[in-house]
CSV table of C-alpha atoms and ligand atoms in Angstrom, one decimal:
chain,number,residue,atom,x,y,z
A,27,UNK,CA,51.8,71.1,6.8
A,28,UNK,CA,51.2,72.0,3.1
A,29,UNK,CA,54.3,70.5,1.5
A,30,UNK,CA,54.3,67.4,3.5
A,31,UNK,CA,50.7,66.6,3.0
A,32,UNK,CA,51.0,67.3,-0.7
A,33,UNK,CA,53.9,64.9,-0.8
A,34,UNK,CA,52.0,62.2,1.1
A,35,UNK,CA,49.0,62.6,-1.1
A,36,UNK,CA,51.2,61.8,-4.1
A,37,UNK,CA,52.3,58.6,-2.4
A,38,UNK,CA,48.8,57.8,-1.4
A,39,UNK,CA,47.3,58.5,-4.8
A,40,UNK,CA,49.9,56.3,-6.4
A,41,UNK,CA,48.8,53.5,-4.2
A,42,UNK,CA,45.1,54.2,-4.7
A,43,UNK,CA,45.2,54.0,-8.5
A,44,UNK,CA,45.9,50.3,-8.3
A,45,UNK,CA,43.2,47.7,-7.8
A,46,UNK,CA,43.4,46.8,-4.2
A,47,UNK,CA,40.9,44.4,-2.8
A,48,UNK,CA,40.2,44.1,0.8
A,49,UNK,CA,41.1,40.4,0.8
A,50,UNK,CA,44.6,41.0,-0.5
A,51,UNK,CA,45.1,43.9,1.9
A,52,UNK,CA,43.9,41.9,4.9
A,53,UNK,CA,46.2,39.0,4.3
A,54,UNK,CA,49.3,40.5,3.0
A,55,UNK,CA,50.5,43.7,4.5
A,56,UNK,CA,54.3,43.9,4.3
A,57,UNK,CA,54.6,47.0,6.6
A,58,UNK,CA,52.7,49.2,8.9
A,59,UNK,CA,53.1,53.0,9.3
A,60,UNK,CA,51.5,54.3,12.4
A,61,UNK,CA,50.8,57.9,13.4
A,62,UNK,CA,49.2,58.9,16.7
A,63,UNK,CA,49.5,59.6,20.4
A,64,UNK,CA,49.9,57.7,23.7
A,65,UNK,CA,47.4,55.1,22.6
A,66,UNK,CA,49.9,53.8,20.1
A,67,UNK,CA,53.4,55.2,21.0
A,68,UNK,CA,55.9,52.3,21.4
A,69,UNK,CA,58.8,54.4,22.6
A,70,UNK,CA,59.1,57.8,20.8
A,71,UNK,CA,58.1,60.0,23.7
A,72,UNK,CA,60.6,58.5,26.2
A,73,UNK,CA,63.3,59.1,23.6
A,74,UNK,CA,62.3,62.7,23.1
A,75,UNK,CA,61.6,63.6,26.7
A,76,UNK,CA,62.6,60.8,29.0
A,77,UNK,CA,61.7,62.6,32.2
A,78,UNK,CA,58.6,64.4,31.2
A,79,UNK,CA,56.2,61.5,31.6
A,80,UNK,CA,56.0,58.6,33.9
A,81,UNK,CA,55.5,56.0,31.1
A,82,UNK,CA,59.3,55.4,31.1
A,83,UNK,CA,59.0,54.0,34.6
A,84,UNK,CA,57.7,50.8,36.2
A,85,UNK,CA,55.1,49.4,36.4
A,86,UNK,CA,54.5,50.4,32.7
A,87,UNK,CA,55.5,47.4,30.6
A,88,UNK,CA,55.2,44.9,33.6
A,89,UNK,CA,53.3,42.5,31.4
A,90,UNK,CA,55.1,40.8,28.5
A,91,UNK,CA,58.1,43.1,28.4
A,92,UNK,CA,59.0,43.0,32.1
A,93,UNK,CA,60.3,46.5,31.7
A,94,UNK,CA,59.1,50.0,30.7
A,95,UNK,CA,59.3,50.3,26.9
A,96,UNK,CA,57.7,53.7,26.4
A,97,UNK,CA,54.3,52.1,25.8
A,98,UNK,CA,51.5,53.6,27.8
A,99,UNK,CA,50.0,50.4,29.0
A,100,UNK,CA,51.0,47.5,31.3
A,101,UNK,CA,51.8,45.5,28.1
A,102,UNK,CA,51.2,45.7,24.4
A,103,UNK,CA,49.2,48.4,22.7
A,104,UNK,CA,46.6,47.9,20.0
A,105,UNK,CA,49.2,48.5,17.3
A,106,UNK,CA,51.3,45.6,18.6
A,107,UNK,CA,48.4,43.2,18.4
A,108,UNK,CA,47.6,44.4,14.9
A,109,UNK,CA,51.2,43.8,13.8
A,110,UNK,CA,51.4,40.3,15.5
A,111,UNK,CA,48.1,39.2,13.9
A,112,UNK,CA,49.4,39.9,10.4
A,113,UNK,CA,52.1,38.7,11.3
A,114,UNK,CA,54.8,41.3,11.4
A,115,UNK,CA,57.4,42.1,14.0
A,116,UNK,CA,56.5,44.8,16.6
A,117,UNK,CA,56.7,48.1,14.8
A,118,UNK,CA,59.8,50.0,16.0
A,119,UNK,CA,59.6,53.6,17.2
A,120,UNK,CA,60.9,55.9,14.5
A,121,UNK,CA,63.1,57.9,16.9
A,122,UNK,CA,65.0,54.8,18.1
A,123,UNK,CA,68.5,54.4,16.6
A,124,UNK,CA,69.6,51.5,14.6
A,125,UNK,CA,66.1,50.0,13.9
A,126,UNK,CA,65.1,48.1,10.8
A,127,UNK,CA,62.1,50.0,9.4
A,128,UNK,CA,61.6,47.8,6.3
A,129,UNK,CA,58.5,46.3,7.9
A,130,UNK,CA,57.2,49.6,9.1
A,131,UNK,CA,57.8,52.5,11.5
A,132,UNK,CA,55.8,54.0,14.3
A,133,UNK,CA,55.7,57.8,14.4
A,134,UNK,CA,53.3,58.1,17.3
A,135,UNK,CA,54.3,60.2,20.3
A,136,UNK,CA,52.5,60.2,23.6
A,137,UNK,CA,50.6,63.5,24.0
A,138,UNK,CA,51.0,64.4,20.3
A,139,UNK,CA,48.3,66.7,19.1
A,140,UNK,CA,46.4,66.7,15.9
A,141,UNK,CA,46.7,70.5,15.5
A,142,UNK,CA,50.1,72.0,15.0
A,143,UNK,CA,52.3,73.2,17.8
A,144,UNK,CA,52.2,76.7,16.2
A,145,UNK,CA,48.4,76.8,16.7
A,146,UNK,CA,48.9,76.4,20.5
A,147,UNK,CA,51.7,79.0,20.6
A,148,UNK,CA,49.7,81.5,18.5
A,149,UNK,CA,46.7,81.1,20.7
A,150,UNK,CA,48.7,81.1,23.9
A,151,UNK,CA,47.3,77.7,24.9
A,152,UNK,CA,50.3,76.6,27.0
A,153,UNK,CA,49.4,74.2,29.8
A,154,UNK,CA,51.8,74.2,32.7
A,155,UNK,CA,51.1,70.7,33.8
A,156,UNK,CA,51.0,69.1,30.3
A,157,UNK,CA,54.1,70.4,28.4
A,158,UNK,CA,53.4,70.2,24.7
A,159,UNK,CA,56.1,68.9,22.4
A,160,UNK,CA,56.3,69.8,18.7
A,161,UNK,CA,55.2,66.3,17.6
A,162,UNK,CA,51.9,67.0,16.0
A,163,UNK,CA,50.6,64.9,13.2
A,164,UNK,CA,52.2,67.1,10.5
A,165,UNK,CA,55.6,66.6,12.2
A,166,UNK,CA,55.1,62.9,12.3
A,167,UNK,CA,54.2,63.0,8.5
A,168,UNK,CA,57.5,64.9,8.0
A,169,UNK,CA,59.4,62.1,9.7
A,170,UNK,CA,57.6,59.6,7.4
A,171,UNK,CA,58.7,61.7,4.4
A,172,UNK,CA,62.3,61.6,5.6
A,173,UNK,CA,62.2,57.8,6.0
A,174,UNK,CA,60.6,57.1,2.6
A,175,UNK,CA,63.8,57.4,0.6
A,176,UNK,CA,65.4,54.6,2.7
A,177,UNK,CA,62.5,52.2,2.0
A,178,UNK,CA,62.3,52.3,-1.7
A,179,UNK,CA,64.1,54.1,-4.5
A,180,UNK,CA,62.2,53.8,-7.7
A,181,UNK,CA,58.6,54.6,-8.5
A,182,UNK,CA,57.8,51.0,-9.3
A,183,UNK,CA,59.5,49.8,-6.1
A,184,UNK,CA,57.7,52.3,-4.0
A,185,UNK,CA,54.4,51.4,-5.6
A,186,UNK,CA,55.0,47.8,-4.9
A,187,UNK,CA,56.0,48.5,-1.3
A,188,UNK,CA,53.3,51.0,-0.3
A,189,UNK,CA,50.7,49.1,-2.2
A,190,UNK,CA,51.0,46.5,0.6
A,191,UNK,CA,51.5,48.8,3.5
A,192,UNK,CA,48.9,49.5,6.1
A,193,UNK,CA,48.7,53.2,7.3
A,194,UNK,CA,47.1,53.8,10.7
A,195,UNK,CA,46.3,57.4,11.3
A,196,UNK,CA,45.3,57.8,14.8
A,197,UNK,CA,43.9,57.7,17.3
A,198,UNK,CA,44.9,61.3,17.8
A,199,UNK,CA,43.0,64.3,19.1
A,200,UNK,CA,42.6,63.4,22.8
A,201,UNK,CA,45.7,65.5,23.7
A,202,UNK,CA,44.2,68.5,22.0
A,203,UNK,CA,41.0,68.2,24.1
A,204,UNK,CA,43.0,67.5,27.3
A,205,UNK,CA,45.1,70.6,26.6
A,206,UNK,CA,42.1,72.9,26.0
A,207,UNK,CA,40.5,71.7,29.2
A,208,UNK,CA,43.7,72.0,31.2
A,209,UNK,CA,44.1,75.7,30.3
A,210,UNK,CA,40.5,76.3,31.4
A,211,UNK,CA,38.8,76.3,28.0
A,212,UNK,CA,35.1,75.2,28.0
A,213,UNK,CA,33.6,72.1,26.6
A,214,UNK,CA,31.9,74.4,24.0
A,215,UNK,CA,35.4,75.6,23.0
A,216,UNK,CA,36.5,71.9,22.6
A,217,UNK,CA,33.5,71.2,20.4
A,218,UNK,CA,34.2,74.3,18.3
A,219,UNK,CA,37.7,72.9,17.6
A,220,UNK,CA,36.5,69.3,16.7
A,221,UNK,CA,36.2,70.0,13.0
A,222,UNK,CA,39.7,71.4,12.8
A,223,UNK,CA,41.1,68.5,14.8
A,224,UNK,CA,39.4,66.0,12.6
A,225,UNK,CA,40.2,68.0,9.5
A,226,UNK,CA,43.9,67.8,10.3
A,227,UNK,CA,43.6,64.0,10.4
A,228,UNK,CA,41.5,63.4,7.3
A,229,UNK,CA,43.3,65.9,5.0
A,230,UNK,CA,46.1,63.5,4.8
A,231,UNK,CA,44.3,60.2,5.0
A,232,UNK,CA,43.4,58.6,1.7
A,233,UNK,CA,44.0,54.9,2.1
A,234,UNK,CA,44.2,53.7,5.6
A,235,UNK,CA,42.5,53.0,8.8
A,236,UNK,CA,41.4,56.0,10.9
A,237,UNK,CA,40.8,55.2,14.5
A,238,UNK,CA,38.4,57.5,16.3
A,239,UNK,CA,38.9,58.7,19.9
A,240,UNK,CA,38.1,57.0,23.1
A,241,UNK,CA,35.2,58.2,25.3
A,242,UNK,CA,37.1,60.7,27.3
A,243,UNK,CA,34.2,61.2,29.8
A,244,UNK,CA,34.9,57.6,30.9
A,245,UNK,CA,38.6,58.2,31.7
A,246,UNK,CA,39.5,58.2,35.4
A,247,UNK,CA,41.6,61.3,34.7
A,248,UNK,CA,38.6,63.3,33.4
A,249,UNK,CA,36.2,61.7,36.0
A,250,UNK,CA,38.6,62.9,38.7
A,251,UNK,CA,39.6,66.3,37.6
A,252,UNK,CA,36.1,67.4,36.4
A,253,UNK,CA,34.0,65.6,39.0
A,254,UNK,CA,30.5,66.9,39.2
A,255,UNK,CA,28.2,67.1,42.2
A,256,UNK,CA,25.2,66.7,39.9
A,257,UNK,CA,24.3,63.0,39.3
A,258,UNK,CA,22.5,63.9,36.1
A,259,UNK,CA,25.9,64.8,34.5
A,260,UNK,CA,26.7,61.1,34.6
A,261,UNK,CA,25.4,58.5,32.1
A,262,UNK,CA,24.2,55.0,33.1
A,263,UNK,CA,27.8,53.7,33.1
A,264,UNK,CA,29.0,56.5,35.3
A,265,UNK,CA,30.8,58.5,32.6
A,266,UNK,CA,30.6,62.3,32.3
A,267,UNK,CA,28.3,62.9,29.4
A,268,UNK,CA,29.5,66.3,28.2
A,269,UNK,CA,33.1,65.1,27.8
A,270,UNK,CA,31.9,62.0,26.0
A,271,UNK,CA,30.0,64.4,23.8
A,272,UNK,CA,33.3,65.8,22.5
A,273,UNK,CA,34.5,62.3,21.6
A,274,UNK,CA,31.2,61.5,20.0
A,275,UNK,CA,31.2,64.6,17.9
A,276,UNK,CA,34.9,64.0,16.9
A,277,UNK,CA,34.0,60.4,15.8
A,278,UNK,CA,30.8,61.5,14.0
A,279,UNK,CA,32.8,63.9,11.9
A,280,UNK,CA,35.6,61.4,11.3
A,281,UNK,CA,33.1,58.8,10.2
A,282,UNK,CA,31.5,61.2,7.7
A,283,UNK,CA,34.9,62.0,6.3
A,284,UNK,CA,35.8,58.3,6.0
A,285,UNK,CA,32.5,57.7,4.1
A,286,UNK,CA,33.3,60.5,1.7
A,287,UNK,CA,36.8,59.1,1.2
A,288,UNK,CA,35.3,55.7,0.6
A,289,UNK,CA,33.0,57.1,-2.1
A,290,UNK,CA,35.7,59.1,-3.6
A,291,UNK,CA,38.2,56.2,-3.8
A,292,UNK,CA,36.1,53.1,-4.2
A,293,UNK,CA,39.1,50.9,-4.9
A,294,UNK,CA,40.9,51.8,-1.8
A,295,UNK,CA,40.3,50.3,1.6
A,296,UNK,CA,39.6,53.0,4.0
A,297,UNK,CA,38.4,52.0,7.5
A,298,UNK,CA,36.9,53.7,10.4
A,299,UNK,CA,38.4,51.9,13.5
A,300,UNK,CA,36.3,52.3,16.6
A,301,UNK,CA,37.8,52.9,20.0
A,302,UNK,CA,34.6,54.4,21.5
A,303,UNK,CA,32.2,51.5,21.2
A,304,UNK,CA,34.6,48.8,22.5
A,305,UNK,CA,35.5,50.8,25.6
A,306,UNK,CA,31.9,51.6,26.4
A,307,UNK,CA,30.9,47.9,25.9
A,308,UNK,CA,33.8,46.8,28.2
A,309,UNK,CA,32.6,49.3,30.9
A,310,UNK,CA,29.0,48.4,30.6
A,311,UNK,CA,29.6,44.7,30.7
A,312,UNK,CA,33.1,44.0,31.9
A,313,UNK,CA,32.6,40.4,32.9
A,314,UNK,CA,31.3,39.5,29.5
A,315,UNK,CA,34.6,40.4,28.1
A,316,UNK,CA,36.6,38.7,30.8
A,317,UNK,CA,37.7,41.8,32.7
A,318,UNK,CA,38.3,41.6,36.5
A,319,UNK,CA,36.0,44.0,38.4
A,320,UNK,CA,36.7,45.1,42.0
A,321,UNK,CA,34.0,47.7,42.5
A,322,UNK,CA,33.6,50.0,39.4
A,323,UNK,CA,35.0,49.0,36.0
A,324,UNK,CA,35.8,52.7,35.6
A,325,UNK,CA,38.6,52.5,38.2
A,326,UNK,CA,42.2,52.5,36.9
A,327,UNK,CA,44.6,49.6,37.7
A,328,UNK,CA,47.6,51.8,38.4
A,329,UNK,CA,47.3,55.0,40.3
A,330,UNK,CA,47.7,56.8,43.6
A,331,UNK,CA,44.2,56.6,45.1
A,332,UNK,CA,40.9,58.4,44.8
A,333,UNK,CA,37.5,57.1,43.7
A,334,UNK,CA,38.8,56.2,40.2
A,335,UNK,CA,42.4,55.5,41.4
A,336,UNK,CA,43.6,58.5,39.5
A,337,UNK,CA,45.6,61.0,41.5
A,338,UNK,CA,47.4,63.8,39.7
A,339,UNK,CA,50.0,64.1,42.4
A,340,UNK,CA,50.6,60.3,42.6
A,341,UNK,CA,50.4,58.9,39.1
A,342,UNK,CA,51.3,55.6,37.7
A,343,UNK,CA,55.0,55.4,37.2
A,344,UNK,CA,55.8,57.8,40.1
A,345,UNK,CA,57.7,56.2,42.9
A,346,UNK,CA,55.5,54.5,45.5
A,347,UNK,CA,52.5,54.2,43.1
A,348,UNK,CA,51.5,50.6,42.6
A,349,UNK,CA,49.5,48.7,40.0
A,350,UNK,CA,46.7,46.4,40.9
A,351,UNK,CA,47.7,42.8,41.4
A,352,UNK,CA,45.8,41.6,38.3
A,353,UNK,CA,45.9,44.1,35.4
A,354,UNK,CA,42.8,42.6,33.8
A,355,UNK,CA,40.9,45.8,34.3
A,356,UNK,CA,39.8,48.0,31.4
A,357,UNK,CA,41.8,51.1,32.3
A,358,UNK,CA,45.5,51.1,33.1
A,359,UNK,CA,46.6,54.4,34.4
A,360,UNK,CA,43.7,56.8,34.1
A,361,UNK,CA,44.2,57.7,30.5
A,362,UNK,CA,45.2,54.6,28.5
A,363,UNK,CA,44.0,51.0,28.5
A,364,UNK,CA,45.4,47.7,29.7
A,365,UNK,CA,46.9,45.1,27.4
A,366,UNK,CA,43.8,43.0,27.8
A,367,UNK,CA,41.6,45.8,26.5
A,368,UNK,CA,44.0,46.6,23.7
A,369,UNK,CA,44.0,43.0,22.6
A,370,UNK,CA,40.2,42.8,22.3
A,371,UNK,CA,40.2,46.1,20.4
A,372,UNK,CA,42.8,44.9,18.0
A,373,UNK,CA,40.9,41.7,17.3
A,374,UNK,CA,37.8,43.7,16.7
A,375,UNK,CA,39.6,46.0,14.2
A,376,UNK,CA,40.9,42.9,12.4
A,377,UNK,CA,37.7,40.9,12.3
A,378,UNK,CA,35.3,43.7,11.8
A,379,UNK,CA,33.6,43.8,15.1
A,380,UNK,CA,35.0,47.3,15.8
A,381,UNK,CA,36.1,48.5,12.4
A,382,UNK,CA,34.3,48.9,9.2
A,383,UNK,CA,35.5,47.6,6.9
A,384,UNK,CA,37.9,45.3,8.9
A,385,UNK,CA,41.5,46.3,8.6
B,535,NAG,C1,58.1,72.0,14.7
B,535,NAG,O1,58.9,71.0,14.0
B,535,NAG,C2,58.8,71.2,12.6
B,535,NAG,C3,59.5,70.0,11.9
B,535,NAG,O2,60.7,69.7,12.5
B,535,NAG,C4,59.5,72.5,12.3
B,535,NAG,O3,59.5,72.8,10.9
B,535,NAG,C5,58.8,73.6,13.0
B,535,NAG,O4,59.4,74.9,12.8
B,535,NAG,C6,58.7,73.4,14.5
B,535,NAG,N1,57.8,74.3,15.1
B,535,NAG,C7,58.1,75.0,16.2
B,535,NAG,C8,57.1,76.0,16.6
B,535,NAG,O5,59.2,74.8,16.7
B,536,NAG,C1,68.3,53.3,-2.3
B,536,NAG,O1,69.5,53.7,-2.9
B,536,NAG,C2,70.6,53.9,-1.9
B,536,NAG,C3,71.8,54.5,-2.7
B,536,NAG,O2,72.0,53.8,-3.9
B,536,NAG,C4,71.0,52.6,-1.3
B,536,NAG,O3,72.0,52.8,-0.3
B,536,NAG,C5,69.7,52.1,-0.6
B,536,NAG,O4,70.0,50.8,0.0
B,536,NAG,C6,68.6,51.9,-1.6
B,536,NAG,N1,67.4,51.6,-0.8
B,536,NAG,C7,66.6,50.6,-1.2
B,536,NAG,C8,65.4,50.3,-0.3
B,536,NAG,O5,66.8,50.0,-2.2
B,537,NAG,C1,49.1,46.9,-6.3
B,537,NAG,O1,48.3,45.7,-5.9
B,537,NAG,C2,47.4,45.3,-6.9
B,537,NAG,C3,46.6,44.1,-6.3
B,537,NAG,O2,46.7,43.9,-5.0
B,537,NAG,C4,48.1,45.0,-8.2
B,537,NAG,O3,47.1,44.6,-9.1
B,537,NAG,C5,48.9,46.1,-8.7
B,537,NAG,O4,49.6,45.8,-9.8
B,537,NAG,C6,49.8,46.6,-7.6
B,537,NAG,N1,50.6,47.7,-8.0
B,537,NAG,C7,51.9,47.7,-8.0
B,537,NAG,C8,52.5,48.9,-8.5
B,537,NAG,O5,52.5,46.7,-7.7
B,538,NAG,C1,21.7,69.0,37.4
B,538,NAG,O1,21.8,69.0,36.0
B,538,NAG,C2,20.5,69.1,35.4
B,538,NAG,C3,20.7,68.8,33.9
B,538,NAG,O2,21.8,69.5,33.3
B,538,NAG,C4,19.9,70.4,35.7
B,538,NAG,O3,18.6,70.5,35.1
B,538,NAG,C5,19.8,70.6,37.2
B,538,NAG,O4,19.4,71.9,37.4
B,538,NAG,C6,21.2,70.4,37.8
B,538,NAG,N1,21.0,70.4,39.2
B,538,NAG,C7,21.8,71.0,40.0
B,538,NAG,C8,21.6,70.9,41.5
B,538,NAG,O5,22.7,71.8,39.6
B,539,NAG,C1,25.3,65.7,24.1
B,539,NAG,O1,25.1,66.0,22.7
B,539,NAG,C2,23.7,65.9,22.3
B,539,NAG,C3,23.7,66.1,20.9
B,539,NAG,O2,24.7,65.6,20.2
B,539,NAG,C4,22.9,66.8,23.1
B,539,NAG,O3,21.5,66.6,22.8
B,539,NAG,C5,23.1,66.6,24.6
B,539,NAG,O4,22.4,67.6,25.3
B,539,NAG,C6,24.5,66.7,24.9
B,539,NAG,N1,24.6,66.4,26.3
B,539,NAG,C7,25.3,67.1,27.1
B,539,NAG,C8,25.3,66.7,28.6
B,539,NAG,O5,25.9,68.1,26.8
B,540,NAG,C1,47.0,61.7,46.2
B,540,NAG,O1,48.4,61.7,46.4
B,540,NAG,C2,48.9,62.5,47.4
B,540,NAG,C3,50.4,62.5,47.3
B,540,NAG,O2,50.8,61.2,47.5
B,540,NAG,C4,48.3,62.1,48.7
B,540,NAG,O3,48.7,63.1,49.7
B,540,NAG,C5,46.8,62.2,48.6
B,540,NAG,O4,46.2,61.7,49.9
B,540,NAG,C6,46.3,61.3,47.5
B,540,NAG,N1,44.8,61.5,47.3
B,540,NAG,C7,44.0,60.5,47.4
B,540,NAG,C8,42.5,60.8,47.2
B,540,NAG,O5,44.3,59.3,47.7
């Protein structure tokens, strides 16, 4: 990661040295560069590994696109709503051929980890059901480095260009925690890795928005696989508290890092963008936010049965697995959220309800 991150830091510092006010930033981004996992992938995973995940199949993309696009949702993801609110075109996936990246590029890959592939290999953390790709954050930053030369040629041109670009770094980290759990590591092990996972994010982030992670203990996937007979393991919403604790710990460390960056670079706009609070608010009070509720708000729209409509052997995108008739639920497929949820989160990041400062 060393070289790439050093290179990125140079870019970022160049930008930072200029007087950038939040008002100019908010109204005039010319491009978005996004790094992350399934929560913001807009097509890279299905290009890399078309058969390894079901997100390349219907009913993914049934809303808006009327076809699977490689987005892990029924429709648009948070990144799409951010782009449209600026307004910018939808940000093309970096691995797609023949795209115009002059208004930004999306490097996010579903299941990308924050920690490097080599960490997993060295530690023999190789899940059989969740094949890992070599698409960690550092690899994504390498792709960005490759793309840069085509975006601007001179120092002045690059300053001008990146001065007005929004960098979104995350959400990323959930795949790391899923992977540890899938190979039988404990929650304590996950927690022991949180500082490394967050460190890999903040070591490269100097002027951008850093989304935290979702409450993983509220995901149908986790609620199903790690179901507990003990009611006291569940919080008032019905989420598994120890798994939410991993997310809370991750977000706490990330927030501290964002604060430090804000102090260090007072002229830059560095935001913490919250995924945790909106999701818990939607789940605690779904009707207030306009979600449809049939039974528990924790239940996924698209899945093959079970109490949370998540079934590892009949997942959304597999043949014969249907989506609910009205995808106005909070959760889409057990892991990611519906377009409706993504839209409210994006608004909150833009207007400050769920990001501080607003992005
Ligand atoms: C992962 O990809 C990066 C960048 O392409 C490469 O340098 C690295 O060797 C790869 N790692 C493994 C373990 O294949
Ligand atoms: C950078 O220079 C190359 C070679 O001269 C040119 O093809 C390319 O269009 C330039 N890129 C930009 C963004 O100006
Ligand atoms: C970056 O933007 C600020 C104001 O938004 C401006 O003062 C500064 O000159 C810009 N830097 C470059 C290199 O364009
Ligand atoms: C349920 O969990 C609580 C709190 O962790 C614990 O005190 C209690 O012994 C557990 N009960 C059972 C039946 O395991
Ligand atoms: C969650 O973390 C808090 C401290 O951050 C701790 O007090 C609490 O016991 C943890 N809950 C569980 C269920 O592990
Ligand atoms: C999960 O899917 C399998 C395969 O279709 C099916 O046999 C099983 O009954 C499903 N489980 C639940 C709880 O619906």
